[in-house]
Coordinates of C-alpha atoms in Angstrom, one line a residue:
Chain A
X147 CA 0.0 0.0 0.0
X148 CA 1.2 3.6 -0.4
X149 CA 2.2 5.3 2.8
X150 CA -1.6 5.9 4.1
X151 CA -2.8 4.9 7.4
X152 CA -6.3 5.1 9.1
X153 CA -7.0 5.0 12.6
X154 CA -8.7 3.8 14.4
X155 CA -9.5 0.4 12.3
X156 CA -12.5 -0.4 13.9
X157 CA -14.2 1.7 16.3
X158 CA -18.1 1.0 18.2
X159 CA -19.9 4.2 19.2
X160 CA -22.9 5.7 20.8
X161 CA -25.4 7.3 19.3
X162 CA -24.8 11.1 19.8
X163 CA -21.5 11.0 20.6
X164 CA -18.3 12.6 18.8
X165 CA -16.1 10.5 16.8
X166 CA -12.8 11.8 14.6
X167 CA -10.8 9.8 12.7
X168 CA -6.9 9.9 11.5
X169 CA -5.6 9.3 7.7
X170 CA -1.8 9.7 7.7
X171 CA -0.2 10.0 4.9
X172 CA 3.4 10.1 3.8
X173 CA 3.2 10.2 0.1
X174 CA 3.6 14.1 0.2
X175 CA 0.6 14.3 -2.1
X176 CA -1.6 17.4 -2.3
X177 CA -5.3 16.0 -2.1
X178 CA -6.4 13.6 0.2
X179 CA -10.5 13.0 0.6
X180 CA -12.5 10.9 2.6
X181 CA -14.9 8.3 1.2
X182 CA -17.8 6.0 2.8
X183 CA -18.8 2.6 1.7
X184 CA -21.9 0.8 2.0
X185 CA -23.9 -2.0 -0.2
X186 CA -26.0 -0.7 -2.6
X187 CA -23.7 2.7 -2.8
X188 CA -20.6 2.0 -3.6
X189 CA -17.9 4.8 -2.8
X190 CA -19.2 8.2 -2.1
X191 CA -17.2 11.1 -1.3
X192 CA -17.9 13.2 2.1
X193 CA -15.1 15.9 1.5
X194 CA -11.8 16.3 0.1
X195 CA -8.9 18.8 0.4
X196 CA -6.6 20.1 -2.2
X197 CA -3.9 21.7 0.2
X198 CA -3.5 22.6 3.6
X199 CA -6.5 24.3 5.1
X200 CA -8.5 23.9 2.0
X201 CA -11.5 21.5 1.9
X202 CA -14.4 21.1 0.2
X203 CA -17.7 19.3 0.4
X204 CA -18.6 15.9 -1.0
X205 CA -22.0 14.1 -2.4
X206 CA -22.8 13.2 1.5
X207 CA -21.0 15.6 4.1
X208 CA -24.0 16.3 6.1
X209 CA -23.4 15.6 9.6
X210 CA -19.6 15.1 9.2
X211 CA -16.6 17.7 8.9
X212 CA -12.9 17.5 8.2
X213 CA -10.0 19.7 9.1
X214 CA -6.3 19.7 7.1
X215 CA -3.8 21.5 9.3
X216 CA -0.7 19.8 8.0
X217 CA -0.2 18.2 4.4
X218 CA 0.2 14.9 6.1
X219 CA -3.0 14.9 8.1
X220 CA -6.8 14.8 6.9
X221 CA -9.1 14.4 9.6
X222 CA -12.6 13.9 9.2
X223 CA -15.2 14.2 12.4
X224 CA -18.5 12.8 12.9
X225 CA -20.3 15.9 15.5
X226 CA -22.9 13.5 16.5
X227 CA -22.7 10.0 15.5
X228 CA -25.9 8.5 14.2
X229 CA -26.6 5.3 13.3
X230 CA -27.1 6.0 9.3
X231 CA -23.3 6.4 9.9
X232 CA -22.3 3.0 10.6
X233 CA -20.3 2.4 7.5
X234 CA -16.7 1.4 6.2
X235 CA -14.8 4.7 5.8
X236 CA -11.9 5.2 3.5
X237 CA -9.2 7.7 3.0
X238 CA -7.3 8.3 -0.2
X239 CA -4.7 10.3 -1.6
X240 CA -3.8 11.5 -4.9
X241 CA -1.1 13.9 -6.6
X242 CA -2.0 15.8 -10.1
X243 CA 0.8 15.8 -12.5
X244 CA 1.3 19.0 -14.5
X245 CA -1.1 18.7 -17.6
X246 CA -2.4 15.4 -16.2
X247 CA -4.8 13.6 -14.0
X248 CA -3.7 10.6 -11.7
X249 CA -5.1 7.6 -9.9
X250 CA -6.2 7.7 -6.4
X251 CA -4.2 5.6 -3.6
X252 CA -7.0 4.2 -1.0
X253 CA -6.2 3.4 2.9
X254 CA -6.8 0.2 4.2
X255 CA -10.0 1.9 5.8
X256 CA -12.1 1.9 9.2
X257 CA -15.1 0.2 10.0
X258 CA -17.4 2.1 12.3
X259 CA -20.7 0.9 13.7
X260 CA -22.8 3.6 15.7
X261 CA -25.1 1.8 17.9
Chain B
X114 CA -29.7 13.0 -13.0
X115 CA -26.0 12.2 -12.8
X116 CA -25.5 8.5 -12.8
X117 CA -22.7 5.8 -13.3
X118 CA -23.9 2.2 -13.8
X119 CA -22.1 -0.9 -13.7
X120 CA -23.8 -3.9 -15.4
X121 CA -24.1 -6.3 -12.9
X122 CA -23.6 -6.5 -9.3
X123 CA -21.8 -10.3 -10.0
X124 CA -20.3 -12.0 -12.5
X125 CA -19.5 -15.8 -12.2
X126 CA -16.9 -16.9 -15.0
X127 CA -14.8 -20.3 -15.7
X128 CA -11.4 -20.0 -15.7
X129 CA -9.5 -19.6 -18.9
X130 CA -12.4 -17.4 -20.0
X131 CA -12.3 -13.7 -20.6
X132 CA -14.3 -12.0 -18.3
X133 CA -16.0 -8.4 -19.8
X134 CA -17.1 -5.7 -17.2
X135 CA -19.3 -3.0 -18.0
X136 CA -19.3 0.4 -16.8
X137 CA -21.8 3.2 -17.7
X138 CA -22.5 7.1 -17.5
X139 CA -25.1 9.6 -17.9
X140 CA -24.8 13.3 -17.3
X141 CA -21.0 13.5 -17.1
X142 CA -18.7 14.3 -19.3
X143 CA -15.4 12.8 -18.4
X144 CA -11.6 13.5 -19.3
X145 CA -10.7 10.1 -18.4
X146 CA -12.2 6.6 -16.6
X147 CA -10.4 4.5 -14.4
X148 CA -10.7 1.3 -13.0
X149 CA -10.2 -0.3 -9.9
X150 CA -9.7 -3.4 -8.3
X151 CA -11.3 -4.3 -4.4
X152 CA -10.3 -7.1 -2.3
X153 CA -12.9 -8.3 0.5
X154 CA -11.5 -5.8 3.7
X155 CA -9.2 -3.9 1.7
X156 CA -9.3 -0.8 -0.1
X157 CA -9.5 -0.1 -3.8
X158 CA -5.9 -0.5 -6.1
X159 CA -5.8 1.0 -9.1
X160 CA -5.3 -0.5 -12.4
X161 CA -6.0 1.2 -15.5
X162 CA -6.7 4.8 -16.4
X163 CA -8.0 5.5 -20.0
X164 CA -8.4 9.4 -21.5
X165 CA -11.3 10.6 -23.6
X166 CA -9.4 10.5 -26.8
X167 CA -8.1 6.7 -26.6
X168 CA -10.2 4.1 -28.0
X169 CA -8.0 1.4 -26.0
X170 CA -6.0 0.6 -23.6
X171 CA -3.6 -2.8 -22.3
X172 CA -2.1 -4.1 -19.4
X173 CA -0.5 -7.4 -19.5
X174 CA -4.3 -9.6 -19.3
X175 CA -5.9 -6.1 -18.9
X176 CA -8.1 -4.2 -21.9
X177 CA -9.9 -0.9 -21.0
X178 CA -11.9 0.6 -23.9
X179 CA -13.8 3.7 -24.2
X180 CA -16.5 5.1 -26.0
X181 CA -17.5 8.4 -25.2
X182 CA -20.3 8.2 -27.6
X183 CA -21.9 5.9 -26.2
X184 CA -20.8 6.9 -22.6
X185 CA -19.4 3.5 -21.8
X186 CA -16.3 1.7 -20.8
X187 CA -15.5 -2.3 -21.3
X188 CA -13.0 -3.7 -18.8
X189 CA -11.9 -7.3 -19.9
X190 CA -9.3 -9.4 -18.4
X191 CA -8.3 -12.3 -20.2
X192 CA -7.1 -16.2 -19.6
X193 CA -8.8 -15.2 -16.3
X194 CA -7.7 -17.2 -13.2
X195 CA -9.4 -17.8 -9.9
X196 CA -7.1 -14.7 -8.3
X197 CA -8.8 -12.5 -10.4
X198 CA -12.0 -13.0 -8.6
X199 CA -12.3 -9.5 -6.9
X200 CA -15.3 -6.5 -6.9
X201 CA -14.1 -4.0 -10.0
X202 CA -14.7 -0.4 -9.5
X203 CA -15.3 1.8 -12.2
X204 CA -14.4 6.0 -12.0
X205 CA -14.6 9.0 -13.3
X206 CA -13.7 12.5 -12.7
X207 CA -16.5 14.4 -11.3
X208 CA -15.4 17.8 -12.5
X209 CA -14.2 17.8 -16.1
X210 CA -10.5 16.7 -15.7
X211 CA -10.5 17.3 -12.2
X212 CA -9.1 15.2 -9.2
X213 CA -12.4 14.6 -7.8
X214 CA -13.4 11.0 -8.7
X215 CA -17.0 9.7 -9.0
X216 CA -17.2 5.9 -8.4
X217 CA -19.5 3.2 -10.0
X218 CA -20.8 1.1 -7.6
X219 CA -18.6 -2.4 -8.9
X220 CA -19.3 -6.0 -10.1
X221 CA -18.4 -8.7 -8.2
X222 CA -16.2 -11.0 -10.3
X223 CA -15.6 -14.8 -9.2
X224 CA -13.8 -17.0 -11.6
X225 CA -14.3 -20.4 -11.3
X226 CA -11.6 -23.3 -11.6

């Protein structure tokens, strides 16, 4: 795997409660984004960043938010975990070239359940 | 409404056989398409990536094709073998050439010995 790592890898929450969690990265690439999986929905973004301090919202960011305050860092937070959150999450990271587009290098991901 | 489709949720295939995956669109209008491969607990590895102006594209058993016209890609693997078996993702950028990537929501593939 590229140098990407989620913590926690499994996490069990309360409903209503706060959760953050951790993609590390030391790839040195410029966007990083957070993803959720579930069946039936395939990937779907909830926000990605492009830079240090700069985010921006996904398909499905309601209810979540993210903060980038160093390149190798992308949190993402859950204010108040619901249950419609229990999902696998997955960061990725990816690093334009100049005058082209490149792939996307996933994490190994987190499994959260909000009961 | 913005869509991508892939053409079935499984695919059973013998081995030996070429295996085809399908991979649809409606209401974008992609750069490129990219494909993706998903073990069970793992995240998504990337494979192929294949621009608006190439009709085709290889790696080693690997064949991506194109068709902007008809807004589809076909992913094929051939001689397939039983560790091929795997859920392919299909993806596309969002915004037009852009690094935010829309994904399909993948076929299951199991080859069978």
């Amino acid at each position: 795997d590229a140098g990407i790592t989620q913590s926690p890898r499994h996490k069990v929450t309360e409903t209503g409660t706060p959760v953050t969690l951790r993609c590390h990265q030391t790839e040195n690439h410029r966007y990083m984004y957070w993803y959720r999986q579930d069946p039936g929905h395939g990937l779907r973004l909830i926000h990605y960043s492009y830079g240090v301090k700069d985010t921006d919202k996904g398909e499905v960011s309601d209810g979540y938010s993210v903060s980038r305050s160093k390149t190798e860092d992308f949190l993402l937070t859950l204010e108040s975990a619901t249950s419609s959150q229990t999902s696998v999450y997955f960061c990725a990271i990816s690093e334009p070239g100049t005058g082209r587009t490149t792939e996307a290098f996933f994490g190994q991901g987190t499994r959260l359940t909000v009961v | 409404s913005q869509k991508i489709e892939q053409n079935s949720e499984a695919l059973n295939i013998q081995e030996g056989k070429t295996a085809t995956l399908t991979c649809n669109y409606t209401n974008y209008s992609p750069a490129y398409l990219q494909w993706y491969r998903q073990d069970p607990g793992r995240g998504p590895v990337f494979l192929l990536l294949i621009r608006e102006n190439e009709k085709e594209k290889r790696k080693e058993r690997l064949k991506v094709t194109f068709d902007t016209t008809l807004k589809q890609s076909l992913f094929h693997i051939t001689a397939s073998q039983p560790a091929d078996s795997a859920t392919y993702l299909c993806a596309l950028d969002r915004s037009r050439g852009g690094q935010n990537f829309v994904f399909g929501p993948g076929t299951r593939l199991s080859v069978l010995p």
